[in-house]
Amino acid sequence: TILGETHEEEDEILPRKDYESLDYDRCINDPYLEILESMDNKKAQRYEALKWVLVFAIGVCTGLVGLFVDFFVRLFTQLKFQVVQSSVEECTEKGCLALSLLELLGFNLTFVFLASLLVLIQPVAAGSGIPEIKCYLNGVKVPGVVRLRTVVCKATGVLFSVAGGLFVGKEGPMIHSGAVVGAGLPQFQSISLRKIQFNFPYFCSDRDKRDFVSAGAAAGVAAAFGAPIGGTLFSLEEGSSFWNQGLTWKVLFCSMTATFTLNFFRSGIQFGSWGSFQLPGLLSFGEFKCSESDKKCHLWTAVDLGFFILMGIVGGLLGATFNCLNKRLAKYRMRNVHPKPKLVRVLESLLVSLTTTVMVFVASMVLGECRQISSSRHSGNDSLSLQDISEDVNSSIKTFFCPNETYNDMATLFFNPQESAILQLFHQDGTFSPVTLSLFFLLYFLLSCWTYGISVPSGLFVPSLLCGAAFGRLVANLLKSYIGLDHIYSGTFALVGAAAFLGGVVRMTISLTVILIESTNEITYGLPIMITLMVAKWTGDFFNKGIYDIHVNLRGVPLLEWETGVEMDKLQASDIMEPNLTYVYPHTRIQSLVSILRTTVHHAFPVVTENRGNEREFMKGNQLISNNIKFKKSSILTRAGEQRKRSQSMKSYPSSELRNMCDEHIATEEPPEKEDLLQQMLERRYTPYPNLYPDQSPSEEWTMEERFRPLTFHGLILRSQLVTLLDRGVCYSESQSSASQPRLSHAEMSEDYPHYPDIHDLDLTLLNPRMIVDVTPYMNPSPFTVSPNTHVSQVFNLFRTMGLRHLPVVNAVGEVVGIITRHNLTHEFLQARLRQHYQTL
């Protein structure tokens, strides 16, 4: 469905897709209600404790996934660099560098080819996965996004992508992997492992699953950066659209568990000191501190804040440029690459790998500068002081294509893992010339922009940090060389530059600030990082959206923003609702239900009864209609009883005048008989409708009078519930009472969750199509509703904050006049309706 027009002509080929919505709204069949009603306090506490156990298990498993990815990335990367380094050293003297290039190409193309093959197995494993998880937590069901096969292809594919020399990171896919673990572990079942089944009836709802996915995504961030608080804020700011106070502590606990699980195993494996907790995350920025011999050095001063603000502006501009170029590349792929055979996507990935490898090799050989290694710091700051750097940073110096006692500054950045290159830019002093930094930034900017979006698992955090660190280091070198600011600490400017560029690309603020602070273990960096990220976001938002929001829009996902514009209050619920309803009756024949389910794609249906002036005559001729009218009478009787109770309660109102009025009214009027009261409420002033029975399916040939006749609203029932009732044969014959219909418990209704059968796959030959299904025990009789006159901003806030899936529009007399779904609240749809509103003025 294309939701309205778009301002950009080139976006017309990117229609909104009919994504299924997740059911986050509480209903009468809520598992909590059924379980807690049958439990005492101790059992309820055990049920809540079970959630904590599962949250802990999610954190442990996410940490182990991070350990798996990190171990093999290090193994493959070290193997590749050792072979290439020895080959380059030999061929530099013998003049056979082309052979070294071929060896490097062999490694990289093989790894990238394997990563592309894994994406062919599970296409949703491509990219970072953050846009997909953001959509899932927003309430959109993206097919295959949280399957076991996805996390296997994602975790395995990203280690091949990183080891293959592509400018991608493993931190983004870690977030997706953690979310998949959170979605699958509490279910104790998987499509890929259908033979392994556990009878675990708890947490079988989209709402519970969403909470565990939020915890898993936060655990992925925590494992990637060693930032549990930052992971919690990331899940709150960038991931989840719905949040509650009770979820906060569970998500933080899960993040802490993931961080320390990864820290425990990495520290034990690399240092042999189990329990020392020396390596908190996959990416650590190290300790920032000035040399004791340099008395003028300060990490940052008040004067530097002005430069940080300017860097934030430039970072926002660079991020907006990156997003614009990447968006155009993504559109080009959607038009020219994706429609072609899948092999073309693999060839594109191999082309990117080939280009990246050749550019890196040639740039290191031709554009790199050979700089002198010295054991003392020179006044010109052009050499490397081995006494002032850590052993890890010192060991990553590359001497490619340079004579003895010199090192290649360009190769030191290109022929190192990205984490080591970031540490070089953060903690080396005076080792990179401005020309090297400029060329490195330009090449990394263009190649990483081209790489993000190809058919391999790829993250964007680390490439953006490395690109921004080169930009910040370049600014520090220029300020030192041309302005004479000797107090500048280059590592601070590199960190601020990394924050500026990353903030300009992803437009994150709070969570990214905390992630960077936790990664540096330096709270004094809080103010400059926060200011830089805010400025970068404001600058970038002036031109376009963040990279994840851009890719969400390109996929056609109906993602709901945080709030609507002020001008949208010119619209009301009646302006955006869908008035052409497909509904069911409280008692409906099987043939009608099957026809409705097979001819529509709706995921919920209003349960209604008709308002007729001659209901007594209809009741005499048909048992089905009689059951429906009796249900409406019982419902109205309940309302009438509530109204009488309300009138009686007014007697005790403290106002004496009101009490006297109530007494006089009751004294002068005789209480009507029950049948008379019902008859008054049932006799509506509507013209009798054509002879249409509830067992007739909605038809395209219906007239406007038939289609939009008044319908009393009684509740909502989901498609999955109707399919389950048909699959289980829950019905009764016309000669029987509705009480003879079998009753299913919530555990039986949710037994197939989350993969309910499709109506087209059911074998209904054994069911009599004239049998009747009573849907009233399974419908939600009290969903959220709005009036047709409600402002769009109120509708949007209710839909967003409550995590709704469907919002019926009910008028003042209890008749359903339309329904609102997330498609009716997307930005494009609202803009189209607003333009129609202006045209009708």
mmCIF file with all atom_site columns, N, CA and C in Angstrom, residues 48-63 212 214-216 218-220 222-223 227-229 231-233 243 245-261:
data_model
loop_
_atom_site.group_PDB
_atom_site.id
_atom_site.type_symbol
_atom_site.label_atom_id
_atom_site.label_alt_id
_atom_site.label_comp_id
_atom_site.label_asym_id
_atom_site.label_entity_id
_atom_site.label_seq_id
_atom_site.pdbx_PDB_ins_code
_atom_site.Cartn_x
_atom_site.Cartn_y
_atom_site.Cartn_z
_atom_site.occupancy
_atom_site.B_iso_or_equiv
_atom_site.pdbx_formal_charge
_atom_site.auth_seq_id
_atom_site.auth_comp_id
_atom_site.auth_asym_id
_atom_site.auth_atom_id
_atom_site.pdbx_PDB_model_num
ATOM 1   N N  . GLU A 1 48  ? 7.596  -13.954 38.481 1.00 0.00 ? 48  GLU A N  1
ATOM 2   C CA . GLU A 1 48  ? 8.412  -12.754 38.224 1.00 0.00 ? 48  GLU A CA 1
ATOM 3   C C  . GLU A 1 48  ? 9.892  -13.081 38.328 1.00 0.00 ? 48  GLU A C  1
ATOM 4   N N  . ALA A 1 49  ? 10.256 -13.964 39.255 1.00 0.00 ? 49  ALA A N  1
ATOM 5   C CA . ALA A 1 49  ? 11.665 -14.356 39.373 1.00 0.00 ? 49  ALA A CA 1
ATOM 6   C C  . ALA A 1 49  ? 12.144 -15.102 38.138 1.00 0.00 ? 49  ALA A C  1
ATOM 7   N N  . LEU A 1 50  ? 11.232 -15.806 37.491 1.00 0.00 ? 50  LEU A N  1
ATOM 8   C CA . LEU A 1 50  ? 11.602 -16.509 36.270 1.00 0.00 ? 50  LEU A CA 1
ATOM 9   C C  . LEU A 1 50  ? 12.037 -15.534 35.186 1.00 0.00 ? 50  LEU A C  1
ATOM 10  N N  . LYS A 1 51  ? 11.417 -14.374 35.150 1.00 0.00 ? 51  LYS A N  1
ATOM 11  C CA . LYS A 1 51  ? 11.819 -13.359 34.178 1.00 0.00 ? 51  LYS A CA 1
ATOM 12  C C  . LYS A 1 51  ? 13.242 -12.896 34.451 1.00 0.00 ? 51  LYS A C  1
ATOM 13  N N  . TRP A 1 52  ? 13.595 -12.755 35.722 1.00 0.00 ? 52  TRP A N  1
ATOM 14  C CA . TRP A 1 52  ? 14.965 -12.353 36.058 1.00 0.00 ? 52  TRP A CA 1
ATOM 15  C C  . TRP A 1 52  ? 15.974 -13.430 35.653 1.00 0.00 ? 52  TRP A C  1
ATOM 16  N N  . VAL A 1 53  ? 15.602 -14.684 35.831 1.00 0.00 ? 53  VAL A N  1
ATOM 17  C CA . VAL A 1 53  ? 16.496 -15.767 35.421 1.00 0.00 ? 53  VAL A CA 1
ATOM 18  C C  . VAL A 1 53  ? 16.717 -15.734 33.917 1.00 0.00 ? 53  VAL A C  1
ATOM 19  N N  . LEU A 1 54  ? 15.658 -15.519 33.169 1.00 0.00 ? 54  LEU A N  1
ATOM 20  C CA . LEU A 1 54  ? 15.790 -15.465 31.714 1.00 0.00 ? 54  LEU A CA 1
ATOM 21  C C  . LEU A 1 54  ? 16.582 -14.252 31.266 1.00 0.00 ? 54  LEU A C  1
ATOM 22  N N  . VAL A 1 55  ? 16.402 -13.125 31.937 1.00 0.00 ? 55  VAL A N  1
ATOM 23  C CA . VAL A 1 55  ? 17.182 -11.929 31.606 1.00 0.00 ? 55  VAL A CA 1
ATOM 24  C C  . VAL A 1 55  ? 18.668 -12.187 31.848 1.00 0.00 ? 55  VAL A C  1
ATOM 25  N N  . PHE A 1 56  ? 18.980 -12.863 32.940 1.00 0.00 ? 56  PHE A N  1
ATOM 26  C CA . PHE A 1 56  ? 20.372 -13.228 33.210 1.00 0.00 ? 56  PHE A CA 1
ATOM 27  C C  . PHE A 1 56  ? 20.916 -14.153 32.118 1.00 0.00 ? 56  PHE A C  1
ATOM 28  N N  . ALA A 1 57  ? 20.117 -15.133 31.720 1.00 0.00 ? 57  ALA A N  1
ATOM 29  C CA . ALA A 1 57  ? 20.552 -16.074 30.671 1.00 0.00 ? 57  ALA A CA 1
ATOM 30  C C  . ALA A 1 57  ? 20.775 -15.351 29.343 1.00 0.00 ? 57  ALA A C  1
ATOM 31  N N  . ILE A 1 58  ? 19.934 -14.369 29.030 1.00 0.00 ? 58  ILE A N  1
ATOM 32  C CA . ILE A 1 58  ? 20.112 -13.589 27.801 1.00 0.00 ? 58  ILE A CA 1
ATOM 33  C C  . ILE A 1 58  ? 21.435 -12.840 27.828 1.00 0.00 ? 58  ILE A C  1
ATOM 34  N N  . GLY A 1 59  ? 21.757 -12.241 28.978 1.00 0.00 ? 59  GLY A N  1
ATOM 35  C CA . GLY A 1 59  ? 23.025 -11.526 29.094 1.00 0.00 ? 59  GLY A CA 1
ATOM 36  C C  . GLY A 1 59  ? 24.221 -12.447 28.931 1.00 0.00 ? 59  GLY A C  1
ATOM 37  N N  . VAL A 1 60  ? 24.162 -13.637 29.537 1.00 0.00 ? 60  VAL A N  1
ATOM 38  C CA . VAL A 1 60  ? 25.273 -14.587 29.425 1.00 0.00 ? 60  VAL A CA 1
ATOM 39  C C  . VAL A 1 60  ? 25.439 -15.040 27.980 1.00 0.00 ? 60  VAL A C  1
ATOM 40  N N  . CYS A 1 61  ? 24.336 -15.394 27.331 1.00 0.00 ? 61  CYS A N  1
ATOM 41  C CA . CYS A 1 61  ? 24.426 -15.880 25.946 1.00 0.00 ? 61  CYS A CA 1
ATOM 42  C C  . CYS A 1 61  ? 24.907 -14.787 24.999 1.00 0.00 ? 61  CYS A C  1
ATOM 43  N N  . THR A 1 62  ? 24.468 -13.563 25.215 1.00 0.00 ? 62  THR A N  1
ATOM 44  C CA . THR A 1 62  ? 24.936 -12.461 24.369 1.00 0.00 ? 62  THR A CA 1
ATOM 45  C C  . THR A 1 62  ? 26.426 -12.239 24.550 1.00 0.00 ? 62  THR A C  1
ATOM 46  N N  . GLY A 1 63  ? 26.904 -12.326 25.783 1.00 0.00 ? 63  GLY A N  1
ATOM 47  C CA . GLY A 1 63  ? 28.342 -12.209 26.015 1.00 0.00 ? 63  GLY A CA 1
ATOM 48  C C  . GLY A 1 63  ? 29.120 -13.320 25.338 1.00 0.00 ? 63  GLY A C  1
ATOM 49  N N  . PHE A 1 212 ? 11.991 -8.691  26.249 1.00 0.00 ? 212 PHE A N  1
ATOM 50  C CA . PHE A 1 212 ? 13.232 -9.476  26.197 1.00 0.00 ? 212 PHE A CA 1
ATOM 51  C C  . PHE A 1 212 ? 14.122 -9.034  25.034 1.00 0.00 ? 212 PHE A C  1
ATOM 52  N N  . SER A 1 214 ? 14.314 -5.970  23.937 1.00 0.00 ? 214 SER A N  1
ATOM 53  C CA . SER A 1 214 ? 14.927 -4.734  24.430 1.00 0.00 ? 214 SER A CA 1
ATOM 54  C C  . SER A 1 214 ? 16.131 -5.037  25.316 1.00 0.00 ? 214 SER A C  1
ATOM 55  N N  . ALA A 1 215 ? 15.989 -6.025  26.184 1.00 0.00 ? 215 ALA A N  1
ATOM 56  C CA . ALA A 1 215 ? 17.104 -6.411  27.049 1.00 0.00 ? 215 ALA A CA 1
ATOM 57  C C  . ALA A 1 215 ? 18.252 -6.983  26.227 1.00 0.00 ? 215 ALA A C  1
ATOM 58  N N  . GLY A 1 216 ? 17.948 -7.805  25.213 1.00 0.00 ? 216 GLY A N  1
ATOM 59  C CA . GLY A 1 216 ? 19.002 -8.377  24.382 1.00 0.00 ? 216 GLY A CA 1
ATOM 60  C C  . GLY A 1 216 ? 19.742 -7.334  23.577 1.00 0.00 ? 216 GLY A C  1
ATOM 61  N N  . ALA A 1 218 ? 20.148 -4.157  24.378 1.00 0.00 ? 218 ALA A N  1
ATOM 62  C CA . ALA A 1 218 ? 21.011 -3.443  25.325 1.00 0.00 ? 218 ALA A CA 1
ATOM 63  C C  . ALA A 1 218 ? 22.232 -4.274  25.697 1.00 0.00 ? 218 ALA A C  1
ATOM 64  N N  . ALA A 1 219 ? 22.056 -5.585  25.851 1.00 0.00 ? 219 ALA A N  1
ATOM 65  C CA . ALA A 1 219 ? 23.193 -6.460  26.161 1.00 0.00 ? 219 ALA A CA 1
ATOM 66  C C  . ALA A 1 219 ? 24.197 -6.475  25.021 1.00 0.00 ? 219 ALA A C  1
ATOM 67  N N  . GLY A 1 220 ? 23.710 -6.395  23.775 1.00 0.00 ? 220 GLY A N  1
ATOM 68  C CA . GLY A 1 220 ? 24.625 -6.337  22.636 1.00 0.00 ? 220 GLY A CA 1
ATOM 69  C C  . GLY A 1 220 ? 25.487 -5.090  22.653 1.00 0.00 ? 220 GLY A C  1
ATOM 70  N N  . ALA A 1 222 ? 26.216 -3.355  25.357 1.00 0.00 ? 222 ALA A N  1
ATOM 71  C CA . ALA A 1 222 ? 27.094 -3.478  26.522 1.00 0.00 ? 222 ALA A CA 1
ATOM 72  C C  . ALA A 1 222 ? 28.281 -4.386  26.235 1.00 0.00 ? 222 ALA A C  1
ATOM 73  N N  . ALA A 1 223 ? 28.051 -5.489  25.535 1.00 0.00 ? 223 ALA A N  1
ATOM 74  C CA . ALA A 1 223 ? 29.149 -6.390  25.201 1.00 0.00 ? 223 ALA A CA 1
ATOM 75  C C  . ALA A 1 223 ? 30.094 -5.769  24.185 1.00 0.00 ? 223 ALA A C  1
ATOM 76  N N  . ALA A 1 227 ? 29.820 -1.064  27.989 1.00 0.00 ? 227 ALA A N  1
ATOM 77  C CA . ALA A 1 227 ? 29.070 0.074   28.513 1.00 0.00 ? 227 ALA A CA 1
ATOM 78  C C  . ALA A 1 227 ? 27.659 -0.376  28.875 1.00 0.00 ? 227 ALA A C  1
ATOM 79  N N  . PRO A 1 228 ? 27.454 -0.961  30.052 1.00 0.00 ? 228 PRO A N  1
ATOM 80  C CA . PRO A 1 228 ? 26.111 -1.439  30.405 1.00 0.00 ? 228 PRO A CA 1
ATOM 81  C C  . PRO A 1 228 ? 25.088 -0.320  30.546 1.00 0.00 ? 228 PRO A C  1
ATOM 82  N N  . ILE A 1 229 ? 25.485 0.809   31.122 1.00 0.00 ? 229 ILE A N  1
ATOM 83  C CA . ILE A 1 229 ? 24.537 1.923   31.248 1.00 0.00 ? 229 ILE A CA 1
ATOM 84  C C  . ILE A 1 229 ? 24.234 2.502   29.874 1.00 0.00 ? 229 ILE A C  1
ATOM 85  N N  . GLY A 1 231 ? 24.279 0.855   27.108 1.00 0.00 ? 231 GLY A N  1
ATOM 86  C CA . GLY A 1 231 ? 23.401 -0.095  26.429 1.00 0.00 ? 231 GLY A CA 1
ATOM 87  C C  . GLY A 1 231 ? 21.954 0.068   26.851 1.00 0.00 ? 231 GLY A C  1
ATOM 88  N N  . THR A 1 232 ? 21.729 0.288   28.136 1.00 0.00 ? 232 THR A N  1
ATOM 89  C CA . THR A 1 232 ? 20.370 0.513   28.622 1.00 0.00 ? 232 THR A CA 1
ATOM 90  C C  . THR A 1 232 ? 19.769 1.762   27.996 1.00 0.00 ? 232 THR A C  1
ATOM 91  N N  . LEU A 1 233 ? 20.542 2.838   27.946 1.00 0.00 ? 233 LEU A N  1
ATOM 92  C CA . LEU A 1 233 ? 20.046 4.082   27.352 1.00 0.00 ? 233 LEU A CA 1
ATOM 93  C C  . LEU A 1 233 ? 19.867 3.942   25.845 1.00 0.00 ? 233 LEU A C  1
ATOM 94  N N  . TRP A 1 243 ? 8.143  1.808   26.848 1.00 0.00 ? 243 TRP A N  1
ATOM 95  C CA . TRP A 1 243 ? 9.022  1.565   27.986 1.00 0.00 ? 243 TRP A CA 1
ATOM 96  C C  . TRP A 1 243 ? 8.209  1.673   29.264 1.00 0.00 ? 243 TRP A C  1
ATOM 97  N N  . GLN A 1 245 ? 8.799  1.439   33.820 1.00 0.00 ? 245 GLN A N  1
ATOM 98  C CA . GLN A 1 245 ? 9.797  1.548   34.873 1.00 0.00 ? 245 GLN A CA 1
ATOM 99  C C  . GLN A 1 245 ? 10.333 0.187   35.299 1.00 0.00 ? 245 GLN A C  1
ATOM 100 N N  . GLY A 1 246 ? 9.456  -0.818  35.322 1.00 0.00 ? 246 GLY A N  1
ATOM 101 C CA . GLY A 1 246 ? 9.910  -2.140  35.737 1.00 0.00 ? 246 GLY A CA 1
ATOM 102 C C  . GLY A 1 246 ? 10.897 -2.765  34.772 1.00 0.00 ? 246 GLY A C  1
ATOM 103 N N  . LEU A 1 247 ? 10.848 -2.340  33.504 1.00 0.00 ? 247 LEU A N  1
ATOM 104 C CA . LEU A 1 247 ? 11.747 -2.907  32.511 1.00 0.00 ? 247 LEU A CA 1
ATOM 105 C C  . LEU A 1 247 ? 13.161 -2.359  32.650 1.00 0.00 ? 247 LEU A C  1
ATOM 106 N N  . THR A 1 248 ? 13.306 -1.156  33.188 1.00 0.00 ? 248 THR A N  1
ATOM 107 C CA . THR A 1 248 ? 14.615 -0.498  33.244 1.00 0.00 ? 248 THR A CA 1
ATOM 108 C C  . THR A 1 248 ? 15.625 -1.325  34.022 1.00 0.00 ? 248 THR A C  1
ATOM 109 N N  . TRP A 1 249 ? 15.237 -1.805  35.169 1.00 0.00 ? 249 TRP A N  1
ATOM 110 C CA . TRP A 1 249 ? 16.175 -2.537  36.019 1.00 0.00 ? 249 TRP A CA 1
ATOM 111 C C  . TRP A 1 249 ? 16.545 -3.875  35.397 1.00 0.00 ? 249 TRP A C  1
ATOM 112 N N  . LYS A 1 250 ? 15.584 -4.515  34.747 1.00 0.00 ? 250 LYS A N  1
ATOM 113 C CA . LYS A 1 250 ? 15.890 -5.796  34.089 1.00 0.00 ? 250 LYS A CA 1
ATOM 114 C C  . LYS A 1 250 ? 16.851 -5.601  32.932 1.00 0.00 ? 250 LYS A C  1
ATOM 115 N N  . VAL A 1 251 ? 16.662 -4.543  32.146 1.00 0.00 ? 251 VAL A N  1
ATOM 116 C CA . VAL A 1 251 ? 17.556 -4.281  31.015 1.00 0.00 ? 251 VAL A CA 1
ATOM 117 C C  . VAL A 1 251 ? 18.962 -3.957  31.505 1.00 0.00 ? 251 VAL A C  1
ATOM 118 N N  . LEU A 1 252 ? 19.077 -3.180  32.564 1.00 0.00 ? 252 LEU A N  1
ATOM 119 C CA . LEU A 1 252 ? 20.387 -2.865  33.116 1.00 0.00 ? 252 LEU A CA 1
ATOM 120 C C  . LEU A 1 252 ? 21.068 -4.121  33.651 1.00 0.00 ? 252 LEU A C  1
ATOM 121 N N  . PHE A 1 253 ? 20.307 -4.967  34.314 1.00 0.00 ? 253 PHE A N  1
ATOM 122 C CA . PHE A 1 253 ? 20.869 -6.215  34.828 1.00 0.00 ? 253 PHE A CA 1
ATOM 123 C C  . PHE A 1 253 ? 21.370 -7.103  33.688 1.00 0.00 ? 253 PHE A C  1
ATOM 124 N N  . CYS A 1 254 ? 20.603 -7.165  32.610 1.00 0.00 ? 254 CYS A N  1
ATOM 125 C CA . CYS A 1 254 ? 21.011 -7.955  31.454 1.00 0.00 ? 254 CYS A CA 1
ATOM 126 C C  . CYS A 1 254 ? 22.283 -7.382  30.833 1.00 0.00 ? 254 CYS A C  1
ATOM 127 N N  . SER A 1 255 ? 22.369 -6.053  30.731 1.00 0.00 ? 255 SER A N  1
ATOM 128 C CA . SER A 1 255 ? 23.560 -5.413  30.168 1.00 0.00 ? 255 SER A CA 1
ATOM 129 C C  . SER A 1 255 ? 24.788 -5.681  31.030 1.00 0.00 ? 255 SER A C  1
ATOM 130 N N  . MET A 1 256 ? 24.621 -5.578  32.336 1.00 0.00 ? 256 MET A N  1
ATOM 131 C CA . MET A 1 256 ? 25.736 -5.871  33.238 1.00 0.00 ? 256 MET A CA 1
ATOM 132 C C  . MET A 1 256 ? 26.200 -7.319  33.087 1.00 0.00 ? 256 MET A C  1
ATOM 133 N N  . THR A 1 257 ? 25.245 -8.233  32.989 1.00 0.00 ? 257 THR A N  1
ATOM 134 C CA . THR A 1 257 ? 25.589 -9.646  32.846 1.00 0.00 ? 257 THR A CA 1
ATOM 135 C C  . THR A 1 257 ? 26.384 -9.889  31.565 1.00 0.00 ? 257 THR A C  1
ATOM 136 N N  . ALA A 1 258 ? 25.951 -9.288  30.464 1.00 0.00 ? 258 ALA A N  1
ATOM 137 C CA . ALA A 1 258 ? 26.661 -9.466  29.198 1.00 0.00 ? 258 ALA A CA 1
ATOM 138 C C  . ALA A 1 258 ? 28.069 -8.899  29.264 1.00 0.00 ? 258 ALA A C  1
ATOM 139 N N  . THR A 1 259 ? 28.208 -7.719  29.870 1.00 0.00 ? 259 THR A N  1
ATOM 140 C CA . THR A 1 259 ? 29.522 -7.077  29.966 1.00 0.00 ? 259 THR A CA 1
ATOM 141 C C  . THR A 1 259 ? 30.501 -7.925  30.753 1.00 0.00 ? 259 THR A C  1
ATOM 142 N N  . PHE A 1 260 ? 30.085 -8.392  31.900 1.00 0.00 ? 260 PHE A N  1
ATOM 143 C CA . PHE A 1 260 ? 31.017 -9.124  32.753 1.00 0.00 ? 260 PHE A CA 1
ATOM 144 C C  . PHE A 1 260 ? 31.219 -10.574 32.287 1.00 0.00 ? 260 PHE A C  1
ATOM 145 N N  . THR A 1 261 ? 30.255 -11.126 31.574 1.00 0.00 ? 261 THR A N  1
ATOM 146 C CA . THR A 1 261 ? 30.483 -12.444 30.972 1.00 0.00 ? 261 THR A CA 1
ATOM 147 C C  . THR A 1 261 ? 31.590 -12.365 29.929 1.00 0.00 ? 261 THR A C  1
#
